[in-house]
């Protein structure tokens, strides 16, 4: 089989992202050559970084890589589940078209750490919590460098069209966005953009939660159970 994925900047040696993840040691970086990968990554139970790469897998690239789950069903994370206490980062990637009971694209287990750097999370679906991302107890997600969560949905009365947080922390920086012009996240009940059930939402550096819709309350954000919101440096929650 042809190889499109490498580890730690070595030559491409793996035909799929899943096979590279299985072979990688904890702390490794997975270099993903240009293209669309029809894969579900499943449970990532080690600390890893995944990044778009040049065709020889030897260097970072600014984009050109899509991981597409093709709407295949999952329980936790339609594209990937981040194991509890693990730290996983995605850089210069698009993760799309996932479907899961919890976290249409990504699920982050208890005390897990998710990093998104110039990465898009789109077209995920959940009938329960988190059309795009579900953050469970003590977990965090940090979005930087204009990362976006958009065009995700919850169905069947589910909450948190973009992100659903349970006692975790979501940080948006560097013009990162939940929802974008004509690319709304949509909730079948509460919280079109972000459901904040306890925990913390931090926004800075012109980051935005916008253009999201909910069938009930909280088109942008619905906070309950003591959830806190901290905004600075022209961050914005609204329609535009």
GROMACS .gro file of C-alpha atoms in nm:
model
  240
    1UNK     CA    1   0.000   0.000   0.000
    2UNK     CA    2   0.111   0.354  -0.065
    3UNK     CA    3   0.225   0.552   0.236
    4UNK     CA    4   0.087   0.899   0.308
    5UNK     CA    5   0.150   0.945   0.682
    6UNK     CA    6   0.471   0.963   0.882
    7UNK     CA    7   0.594   1.001   1.239
    8UNK     CA    8   0.821   1.273   1.376
    9UNK     CA    9   0.923   1.404   1.033
   10UNK     CA   10   1.051   1.072   0.897
   11UNK     CA   11   0.950   0.963   0.546
   12UNK     CA   12   0.586   0.863   0.494
   13UNK     CA   13   0.555   0.503   0.609
   14UNK     CA   14   0.186   0.442   0.687
   15UNK     CA   15  -0.117   0.419   0.458
   16UNK     CA   16  -0.363   0.560   0.713
   17UNK     CA   17  -0.367   0.796   1.009
   18UNK     CA   18  -0.502   0.516   1.230
   19UNK     CA   19  -0.205   0.292   1.149
   20UNK     CA   20   0.039   0.572   1.227
   21UNK     CA   21  -0.132   0.643   1.560
   22UNK     CA   22  -0.108   0.275   1.653
   23UNK     CA   23   0.266   0.269   1.574
   24UNK     CA   24   0.356   0.601   1.738
   25UNK     CA   25   0.505   0.631   2.084
   26UNK     CA   26   0.346   0.866   2.333
   27UNK     CA   27   0.454   1.223   2.268
   28UNK     CA   28   0.508   1.172   1.894
   29UNK     CA   29   0.391   1.397   1.612
   30UNK     CA   30   0.192   1.243   1.327
   31UNK     CA   31   0.270   1.412   0.994
   32UNK     CA   32  -0.021   1.378   0.750
   33UNK     CA   33   0.040   1.430   0.378
   34UNK     CA   34  -0.204   1.629   0.161
   35UNK     CA   35  -0.543   1.474   0.085
   36UNK     CA   36  -0.875   1.361   0.227
   37UNK     CA   37  -0.867   1.066   0.467
   38UNK     CA   38  -1.197   0.874   0.507
   39UNK     CA   39  -1.123   0.758   0.860
   40UNK     CA   40  -1.256   0.740   1.212
   41UNK     CA   41  -0.957   0.768   1.442
   42UNK     CA   42  -1.134   0.607   1.737
   43UNK     CA   43  -0.988   0.631   2.088
   44UNK     CA   44  -0.656   0.816   2.107
   45UNK     CA   45  -0.521   0.695   2.439
   46UNK     CA   46  -0.174   0.850   2.431
   47UNK     CA   47  -0.036   1.202   2.413
   48UNK     CA   48   0.002   1.294   2.044
   49UNK     CA   49   0.020   1.583   1.801
   50UNK     CA   50  -0.132   1.554   1.454
   51UNK     CA   51  -0.041   1.804   1.184
   52UNK     CA   52  -0.080   1.867   0.813
   53UNK     CA   53   0.245   1.794   0.633
   54UNK     CA   54   0.421   1.810   0.301
   55UNK     CA   55   0.382   1.519   0.058
   56UNK     CA   56   0.699   1.352   0.188
   57UNK     CA   57   0.583   1.386   0.551
   58UNK     CA   58   0.904   1.572   0.627
   59UNK     CA   59   0.773   1.912   0.731
   60UNK     CA   60   0.465   2.097   0.850
   61UNK     CA   61   0.219   2.234   0.594
   62UNK     CA   62  -0.035   2.514   0.631
   63UNK     CA   63  -0.334   2.299   0.531
   64UNK     CA   64  -0.463   2.068   0.262
   65UNK     CA   65  -0.560   1.779   0.490
   66UNK     CA   66  -0.916   1.668   0.572
   67UNK     CA   67  -1.015   1.382   0.803
   68UNK     CA   68  -1.367   1.283   0.695
   69UNK     CA   69  -1.560   1.026   0.900
   70UNK     CA   70  -1.826   0.999   0.628
   71UNK     CA   71  -2.103   1.019   0.890
   72UNK     CA   72  -2.018   0.675   1.030
   73UNK     CA   73  -2.179   0.628   1.371
   74UNK     CA   74  -1.986   0.625   1.699
   75UNK     CA   75  -2.065   0.652   2.067
   76UNK     CA   76  -1.785   0.891   2.167
   77UNK     CA   77  -1.644   1.130   1.908
   78UNK     CA   78  -1.742   1.073   1.546
   79UNK     CA   79  -1.387   1.150   1.426
   80UNK     CA   80  -1.188   1.092   1.745
   81UNK     CA   81  -1.219   1.030   2.118
   82UNK     CA   82  -0.945   1.183   2.334
   83UNK     CA   83  -0.876   0.956   2.626
   84UNK     CA   84  -0.906   1.084   2.981
   85UNK     CA   85  -0.591   1.265   3.104
   86UNK     CA   86  -0.440   1.256   2.750
   87UNK     CA   87  -0.322   1.562   2.556
   88UNK     CA   88  -0.388   1.566   2.182
   89UNK     CA   89  -0.339   1.857   1.942
   90UNK     CA   90  -0.454   1.904   1.583
   91UNK     CA   91  -0.275   2.160   1.365
   92UNK     CA   92  -0.373   2.294   1.021
   93UNK     CA   93  -0.639   2.025   0.973
   94UNK     CA   94  -1.008   1.992   0.890
   95UNK     CA   95  -1.209   1.734   1.088
   96UNK     CA   96  -1.553   1.681   0.942
   97UNK     CA   97  -1.868   1.477   0.884
   98UNK     CA   98  -1.879   1.284   1.211
   99UNK     CA   99  -2.177   1.142   1.397
  100UNK     CA  100  -2.173   1.027   1.759
  101UNK     CA  101  -2.396   1.000   2.062
  102UNK     CA  102  -2.159   1.237   2.247
  103UNK     CA  103  -1.941   1.475   2.047
  104UNK     CA  104  -2.025   1.461   1.678
  105UNK     CA  105  -1.662   1.526   1.581
  106UNK     CA  106  -1.458   1.508   1.904
  107UNK     CA  107  -1.513   1.378   2.257
  108UNK     CA  108  -1.264   1.468   2.531
  109UNK     CA  109  -1.265   1.238   2.832
  110UNK     CA  110  -1.228   1.342   3.195
  111UNK     CA  111  -0.922   1.563   3.249
  112UNK     CA  112  -0.819   1.530   2.885
  113UNK     CA  113  -0.657   1.818   2.695
  114UNK     CA  114  -0.749   1.912   2.337
  115UNK     CA  115  -0.561   2.169   2.132
  116UNK     CA  116  -0.683   2.305   1.798
  117UNK     CA  117  -0.441   2.523   1.602
  118UNK     CA  118  -0.577   2.665   1.274
  119UNK     CA  119  -0.812   2.367   1.263
  120UNK     CA  120  -1.177   2.344   1.156
  121UNK     CA  121  -1.440   2.124   1.324
  122UNK     CA  122  -1.742   2.101   1.095
  123UNK     CA  123  -2.056   1.911   0.997
  124UNK     CA  124  -2.074   1.697   1.307
  125UNK     CA  125  -2.400   1.563   1.451
  126UNK     CA  126  -2.510   1.438   1.792
  127UNK     CA  127  -2.857   1.344   1.921
  128UNK     CA  128  -2.746   1.424   2.275
  129UNK     CA  129  -2.458   1.660   2.363
  130UNK     CA  130  -2.205   1.844   2.147
  131UNK     CA  131  -2.269   1.846   1.774
  132UNK     CA  132  -1.905   1.945   1.727
  133UNK     CA  133  -1.720   1.883   2.054
  134UNK     CA  134  -1.813   1.731   2.391
  135UNK     CA  135  -1.590   1.822   2.687
  136UNK     CA  136  -1.635   1.599   2.990
  137UNK     CA  137  -1.548   1.665   3.353
  138UNK     CA  138  -1.221   1.851   3.405
  139UNK     CA  139  -1.127   1.844   3.038
  140UNK     CA  140  -1.010   2.146   2.838
  141UNK     CA  141  -1.012   2.259   2.478
  142UNK     CA  142  -0.798   2.549   2.356
  143UNK     CA  143  -0.858   2.696   2.011
  144UNK     CA  144  -0.591   2.925   1.863
  145UNK     CA  145  -0.494   3.080   1.530
  146UNK     CA  146  -0.844   3.121   1.386
  147UNK     CA  147  -0.963   2.768   1.457
  148UNK     CA  148  -1.335   2.727   1.392
  149UNK     CA  149  -1.626   2.510   1.508
  150UNK     CA  150  -1.908   2.554   1.257
  151UNK     CA  151  -2.207   2.391   1.084
  152UNK     CA  152  -2.249   2.126   1.356
  153UNK     CA  153  -2.589   2.021   1.492
  154UNK     CA  154  -2.765   1.843   1.772
  155UNK     CA  155  -3.085   1.655   1.692
  156UNK     CA  156  -3.365   1.487   1.889
  157UNK     CA  157  -3.364   1.748   2.165
  158UNK     CA  158  -2.985   1.744   2.208
  159UNK     CA  159  -2.797   2.045   2.350
  160UNK     CA  160  -2.482   2.231   2.252
  161UNK     CA  161  -2.480   2.252   1.874
  162UNK     CA  162  -2.117   2.361   1.860
  163UNK     CA  163  -1.964   2.260   2.195
  164UNK     CA  164  -2.114   2.100   2.507
  165UNK     CA  165  -1.912   2.142   2.827
  166UNK     CA  166  -1.962   1.961   3.156
  167UNK     CA  167  -1.737   2.113   3.425
  168UNK     CA  168  -1.459   2.171   3.175
  169UNK     CA  169  -1.288   2.472   3.016
  170UNK     CA  170  -1.316   2.607   2.663
  171UNK     CA  171  -1.065   2.877   2.561
  172UNK     CA  172  -1.094   3.074   2.236
  173UNK     CA  173  -0.799   3.292   2.128
  174UNK     CA  174  -0.652   3.454   1.818
  175UNK     CA  175  -0.981   3.515   1.631
  176UNK     CA  176  -1.101   3.158   1.684
  177UNK     CA  177  -1.475   3.110   1.639
  178UNK     CA  178  -1.770   2.894   1.732
  179UNK     CA  179  -2.007   2.960   1.442
  180UNK     CA  180  -1.926   3.184   1.146
  181UNK     CA  181  -2.107   3.384   0.878
  182UNK     CA  182  -2.374   3.158   0.723
  183UNK     CA  183  -2.212   2.861   0.898
  184UNK     CA  184  -2.418   2.834   1.215
  185UNK     CA  185  -2.406   2.562   1.473
  186UNK     CA  186  -2.763   2.454   1.550
  187UNK     CA  187  -2.917   2.300   1.863
  188UNK     CA  188  -3.244   2.110   1.872
  189UNK     CA  189  -3.300   2.246   2.224
  190UNK     CA  190  -3.051   2.456   2.429
  191UNK     CA  191  -2.729   2.635   2.328
  192UNK     CA  192  -2.673   2.673   1.958
  193UNK     CA  193  -2.309   2.768   2.009
  194UNK     CA  194  -2.187   2.656   2.352
  195UNK     CA  195  -2.357   2.471   2.638
  196UNK     CA  196  -2.172   2.559   2.958
  197UNK     CA  197  -2.278   2.328   3.241
  198UNK     CA  198  -2.045   2.442   3.515
  199UNK     CA  199  -1.686   2.508   3.415
  200UNK     CA  200  -1.542   2.805   3.228
  201UNK     CA  201  -1.564   2.973   2.890
  202UNK     CA  202  -1.269   3.206   2.819
  203UNK     CA  203  -1.259   3.431   2.512
  204UNK     CA  204  -0.989   3.678   2.400
  205UNK     CA  205  -0.820   3.836   2.097
  206UNK     CA  206  -1.133   3.907   1.885
  207UNK     CA  207  -1.255   3.549   1.924
  208UNK     CA  208  -1.628   3.513   1.853
  209UNK     CA  209  -1.933   3.299   1.914
  210UNK     CA  210  -2.174   3.407   1.642
  211UNK     CA  211  -2.447   3.315   1.396
  212UNK     CA  212  -2.563   3.014   1.601
  213UNK     CA  213  -2.923   2.911   1.662
  214UNK     CA  214  -3.117   2.711   1.921
  215UNK     CA  215  -3.473   2.582   1.916
  216UNK     CA  216  -3.517   2.689   2.279
  217UNK     CA  217  -3.282   2.913   2.481
  218UNK     CA  218  -2.924   3.028   2.431
  219UNK     CA  219  -2.868   3.081   2.063
  220UNK     CA  220  -2.507   3.174   2.139
  221UNK     CA  221  -2.433   3.039   2.488
  222UNK     CA  222  -2.649   2.873   2.753
  223UNK     CA  223  -2.480   2.867   3.095
  224UNK     CA  224  -2.607   2.684   3.403
  225UNK     CA  225  -2.483   2.516   3.721
  226UNK     CA  226  -2.239   2.797   3.799
  227UNK     CA  227  -2.070   2.816   3.460
  228UNK     CA  228  -1.849   3.127   3.423
  229UNK     CA  229  -1.775   3.337   3.114
  230UNK     CA  230  -1.466   3.561   3.092
  231UNK     CA  231  -1.420   3.786   2.787
  232UNK     CA  232  -1.140   4.029   2.694
  233UNK     CA  233  -0.968   4.202   2.403
  234UNK     CA  234  -1.275   4.255   2.183
  235UNK     CA  235  -1.415   3.903   2.214
  236UNK     CA  236  -1.780   3.889   2.111
  237UNK     CA  237  -2.092   3.678   2.154
  238UNK     CA  238  -2.370   3.768   1.914
  239UNK     CA  239  -2.504   3.744   1.563
  240UNK     CA  240  -2.225   3.914   1.368
   0.00000   0.00000   0.00000
